[in-house]
Every structure is written in structure tokens, then in C-alpha cells.
CSV table of C-alpha atoms in Angstrom, one decimal:
chain,number,residue,atom,x,y,z
P,1,MET,CA,69.3,-0.5,209.7
P,2,LYS,CA,68.5,-4.0,211.0
P,3,GLU,CA,65.4,-4.3,213.0
P,4,ASP,CA,66.9,-5.9,216.0
P,5,MET,CA,70.0,-3.2,216.0
P,6,VAL,CA,70.4,-2.1,219.7
P,7,ILE,CA,72.0,1.4,220.3
P,8,THR,CA,73.9,2.3,223.4
P,9,ILE,CA,74.7,6.1,224.3
P,10,SER,CA,77.2,7.0,226.9
P,11,ARG,CA,77.7,10.8,227.1
P,12,GLN,CA,79.5,13.7,228.9
P,13,TYR,CA,77.3,15.6,231.3
P,14,GLY,CA,76.1,18.7,229.5
P,15,ALA,CA,76.8,17.5,226.0
P,16,GLY,CA,73.1,16.9,225.1
P,17,GLY,CA,73.2,13.0,225.1
P,18,ARG,CA,70.0,12.4,226.7
P,19,GLU,CA,68.2,14.7,224.3
P,20,LEU,CA,70.1,13.4,221.3
P,21,ALA,CA,69.1,9.7,222.5
P,22,GLY,CA,65.4,10.9,222.4
P,23,ILE,CA,65.7,12.3,218.9
P,24,LEU,CA,67.3,9.0,217.6
P,25,ALA,CA,64.5,6.9,219.1
P,26,GLU,CA,61.8,9.1,217.7
P,27,LYS,CA,63.5,8.9,214.3
P,28,LEU,CA,63.9,5.2,214.4
P,29,GLY,CA,60.7,4.5,216.0
P,30,ILE,CA,62.3,2.4,218.8
P,31,LYS,CA,62.0,2.5,222.5
P,32,LEU,CA,64.6,4.4,224.8
P,33,TYR,CA,65.6,2.9,228.0
P,34,ASP,CA,67.2,5.0,230.7
P,35,ARG,CA,66.2,5.2,234.5
P,36,GLN,CA,63.7,2.5,234.1
P,37,ILE,CA,66.6,0.1,234.1
P,38,VAL,CA,67.5,1.7,237.6
P,39,HIS,CA,64.0,0.7,238.9
P,40,ILE,CA,64.0,-2.6,237.3
P,41,ALA,CA,67.2,-3.3,238.9
P,42,ALA,CA,66.2,-2.0,242.4
P,43,ALA,CA,63.1,-4.2,242.3
P,44,LYS,CA,65.2,-7.3,241.7
P,45,LEU,CA,67.4,-6.4,244.8
P,46,GLY,CA,64.2,-5.5,247.0
P,47,LEU,CA,65.4,-1.9,247.2
P,48,ASN,CA,61.7,-0.7,247.1
P,49,ASP,CA,62.2,1.8,250.1
P,50,LEU,CA,64.6,4.4,248.2
P,51,SER,CA,63.9,7.4,246.2
P,52,GLU,CA,65.1,7.8,242.5
P,53,GLU,CA,67.8,10.2,243.7
P,54,GLU,CA,69.2,7.6,246.3
P,55,LEU,CA,69.0,5.0,243.5
P,56,LEU,CA,71.0,7.1,241.2
P,57,GLU,CA,73.5,8.0,243.7
P,58,MET,CA,74.0,4.3,244.6
P,59,GLU,CA,74.3,3.5,241.0
P,60,ASN,CA,77.3,6.0,240.5
P,61,THR,CA,79.3,5.1,243.5
P,62,VAL,CA,82.2,2.4,243.5
P,63,LYS,CA,82.8,0.2,246.3
P,64,PRO,CA,85.7,1.6,248.2
P,65,LEU,CA,89.1,0.0,248.7
P,66,SER,CA,88.4,-0.5,252.5
P,67,LEU,CA,85.7,-3.1,253.0
P,68,SER,CA,85.1,-1.9,256.5
P,69,PHE,CA,84.0,1.4,255.1
P,70,MET,CA,80.3,1.6,254.2
P,71,PRO,CA,79.3,4.4,251.8
P,72,PHE,CA,75.8,4.2,252.3
P,73,HIS,CA,75.5,4.0,256.1
P,74,SER,CA,73.0,6.8,256.2
P,75,PHE,CA,70.8,4.9,254.0
P,76,GLY,CA,70.9,1.6,255.7
P,77,THR,CA,73.4,-1.2,256.0
P,78,HIS,CA,72.1,-3.0,252.9
P,79,MET,CA,73.2,0.0,250.7
P,80,GLY,CA,76.9,-0.5,250.7
P,81,GLU,CA,76.5,-4.1,249.9
P,82,SER,CA,74.3,-3.5,247.1
P,83,SER,CA,76.2,-1.1,244.7
P,84,GLN,CA,77.7,-4.2,242.9
P,85,GLY,CA,74.4,-5.7,243.0
P,86,MET,CA,72.8,-3.0,241.3
P,87,PHE,CA,75.6,-3.0,238.6
P,88,MET,CA,75.0,-6.8,238.1
P,89,SER,CA,71.2,-6.4,238.1
P,90,GLU,CA,71.2,-3.6,235.7
P,91,SER,CA,73.4,-5.6,233.1
P,92,VAL,CA,71.1,-8.5,233.4
P,93,ALA,CA,68.0,-6.4,232.8
P,94,ILE,CA,69.8,-4.6,229.8
P,95,ARG,CA,70.6,-8.1,228.2
P,96,LYS,CA,67.0,-9.4,228.6
P,97,ILE,CA,65.5,-6.1,227.0
P,98,ALA,CA,67.9,-6.2,224.1
P,99,GLN,CA,66.8,-9.6,223.3
P,100,ASP,CA,63.2,-8.2,222.7
P,101,GLY,CA,64.4,-6.2,219.6
P,102,ALA,CA,65.7,-2.6,218.5
P,103,CYS,CA,66.0,-0.1,221.2
P,104,ILE,CA,68.4,2.5,222.6
P,105,PHE,CA,70.0,2.5,226.2
P,106,LEU,CA,71.1,5.6,227.7
P,107,GLY,CA,74.1,5.3,230.1
P,108,ARG,CA,73.9,2.5,232.6
P,109,CYS,CA,77.4,1.0,231.2
P,110,ALA,CA,75.0,-0.7,228.5
P,111,ASP,CA,77.8,-0.9,225.8
P,112,TYR,CA,79.8,-2.9,228.4
P,113,ALA,CA,76.8,-5.2,229.4
P,114,LEU,CA,76.1,-6.1,225.7
P,115,ARG,CA,80.0,-6.7,224.9
P,116,ASN,CA,79.4,-10.2,224.1
P,117,THR,CA,76.2,-9.8,222.1
P,118,GLU,CA,75.9,-9.3,218.4
P,119,ASN,CA,74.1,-6.3,216.6
P,120,HIS,CA,74.5,-3.5,218.9
P,121,PHE,CA,76.2,-0.1,218.1
P,122,ASP,CA,78.0,2.0,220.9
P,123,ILE,CA,78.3,5.9,220.7
P,124,PHE,CA,80.0,8.2,223.0
P,125,VAL,CA,78.6,11.8,223.0
P,126,CYS,CA,80.7,14.6,223.9
P,127,ALA,CA,81.0,18.4,223.4
P,128,ASP,CA,83.4,21.2,223.8
P,129,ASP,CA,83.6,23.0,227.1
P,130,GLU,CA,82.1,26.1,225.9
P,131,TYR,CA,79.1,24.3,224.5
P,132,ARG,CA,78.7,22.4,227.7
P,133,GLU,CA,79.0,25.5,229.9
P,134,MET,CA,76.4,27.3,227.8
P,135,ARG,CA,74.0,24.2,228.1
P,136,GLY,CA,74.9,24.0,231.8
P,137,LYS,CA,73.5,27.4,232.2
P,138,ASP,CA,70.6,27.1,230.0
P,139,VAL,CA,69.5,23.4,230.2
P,140,TYR,CA,70.8,22.3,233.4
P,141,ASP,CA,69.4,24.5,236.0
P,142,GLY,CA,72.6,27.0,236.1
P,143,LYS,CA,75.1,24.4,236.5
P,144,SER,CA,78.7,25.5,236.1
P,145,LEU,CA,81.4,23.6,233.9
P,146,LYS,CA,83.1,22.6,237.2
P,147,GLU,CA,79.7,20.9,238.4
P,148,LEU,CA,79.4,19.1,234.8
P,149,ASP,CA,82.8,17.8,235.2
P,150,ARG,CA,82.4,16.6,238.7
P,151,GLU,CA,79.3,14.5,237.5
P,152,ASP,CA,81.6,13.2,234.7
P,153,ALA,CA,84.4,12.1,237.1
P,154,LYS,CA,81.7,10.2,239.2
P,155,ARG,CA,80.6,8.4,235.8
P,156,ALA,CA,84.1,7.8,234.8
P,157,ARG,CA,85.1,6.2,238.2
P,158,TYR,CA,81.9,4.0,238.1
P,159,TYR,CA,82.5,2.7,234.6
P,160,ASN,CA,86.2,2.3,234.9
P,161,TYR,CA,85.6,0.2,238.2
P,162,TYR,CA,83.0,-2.1,237.0
P,163,THR,CA,84.1,-2.6,233.4
P,164,GLY,CA,87.8,-2.4,233.6
P,165,ARG,CA,87.5,0.0,230.4
P,166,GLU,CA,88.2,3.8,230.2
P,167,TRP,CA,85.0,5.8,230.0
P,168,GLY,CA,85.2,8.3,227.1
P,169,ASN,CA,88.1,6.2,225.2
P,170,GLY,CA,87.2,6.5,221.7
P,171,ALA,CA,88.5,3.0,221.2
P,172,ASN,CA,85.7,1.4,223.3
P,173,TYR,CA,82.9,2.9,221.1
P,174,ASP,CA,81.7,2.6,217.4
P,175,LEU,CA,81.5,6.1,216.9
P,176,VAL,CA,82.2,9.5,219.0
P,177,VAL,CA,80.2,12.5,218.2
P,178,ASN,CA,80.8,16.0,219.2
P,179,THR,CA,77.3,17.8,219.8
P,180,ALA,CA,78.9,21.0,219.5
P,181,LYS,CA,79.6,20.9,215.9
P,182,ALA,CA,76.0,20.9,214.6
P,183,PRO,CA,72.1,20.8,215.6
P,184,LEU,CA,71.0,17.6,217.2
P,185,LYS,CA,68.7,16.6,214.7
P,186,ARG,CA,71.3,16.8,212.0
P,187,ILE,CA,73.7,14.9,214.1
P,188,ALA,CA,70.8,12.0,214.7
P,189,ASP,CA,70.4,11.9,210.9
P,190,GLY,CA,74.2,11.5,210.5
P,191,ILE,CA,74.4,8.7,213.1
P,192,ILE,CA,71.6,6.9,211.4
P,193,LYS,CA,73.4,7.0,208.0
P,194,TYR,CA,76.7,6.1,209.6
P,195,ILE,CA,75.1,2.8,211.3
P,196,GLU,CA,73.4,2.1,208.0
P,197,ALA,CA,76.8,2.4,205.8
P,198,VAL,CA,78.9,0.2,208.3
P,199,ARG,CA,76.0,-2.2,209.6
P,200,GLY,CA,73.6,-2.5,206.8
């Protein structure tokens, strides 16, 4: 695999995408970027007074159709104006980090941010409802499938709004994997082999 290959991973909540990204990063010996991007973007926007939970909530919220409505009024007037700024700032950070060499980006619309750059490989991670429901109970503090789906709906709205693409549509990715079909380590090995086969 090329030394400067960048991998982006989007995923259904509860499918094990974060764990899979970590396994891939370890196997390839490259850095994994996830919430660090949020903090870099927030620093650029001067949003240093917010908790990580507030930043993540802002990141996943789209601007409402009515410009008079401020979705983040409880956090201060700067929040409603900054959700789009957060997206733009994250995109800039992703492109700059990708220039430094091979790495993995988890979420953050990284596939879209890098759409005009070469040598990146976009993956979407999904899983059967039964598998996600099991992981919701065992790994995600007892979350129900309905709660997982609710989080996915939020991600989809955000992604669709800012990218103009359909989140989870296989045509938008180089590879779609179903983590319910095999252990994550074996899937990671398969992904590496696939990338090597198609990209060299």
C-alpha cells in the first residue's frame, strides 16, 4: 500500500467502526484521527469554552431552514452561527493533516473533505440490526437499536446537508463492509488486502 494512502471511515452507530479503525491503524502503523479534528476546528473558531459533548452535538447539527431560529441559544449566540464554521474548519484541518502522509480519519465527513485529493480510500462500515442491537447492549452502555438508529439519523442529516451526498450510499465509497460477517481483525486484514489489490 502506498506510504501516503489516507483512509476515511464512515460508519453506522453500533457497527464497530471505531474499533475497526483502531485495528487498521495499529496494523498499518499509522495515526488515527477522530475527535482531535473537532478540537482543532473548535480552536480555530475560538470555541474554547465548550465541553467535548457540546462540540460533538454542534458538529452533528444542521442549520435549520428558518434563519431566525437559533438551535444553540442555550449555549450562547455564537453557537448557531458556528455549526457551518465547524464543518468548514474540520474540512480544512482534515486536508492539512492528510498532506502529512498516511493516516485514518474516522467520521467527520472526511471522505467529502478529501474528494478533490488523490490517494485516499473511503470505507463505509455497517452491520445487521441484530449485531448492532447486541453491541448496543454489550458495548454502548445498554443502548437500544432505536437509540442507535436515532444517532445514525442525526449523522445522516448532517452529512447529507453539508455534502449534498447520501450518507451510507455505497456508490459514494470505495468499499462497504458488514462487520456482522466476521471478526473485526479478519475484516481489517481483508480491507488491507483489498486496498493493496485495487490501489497498489
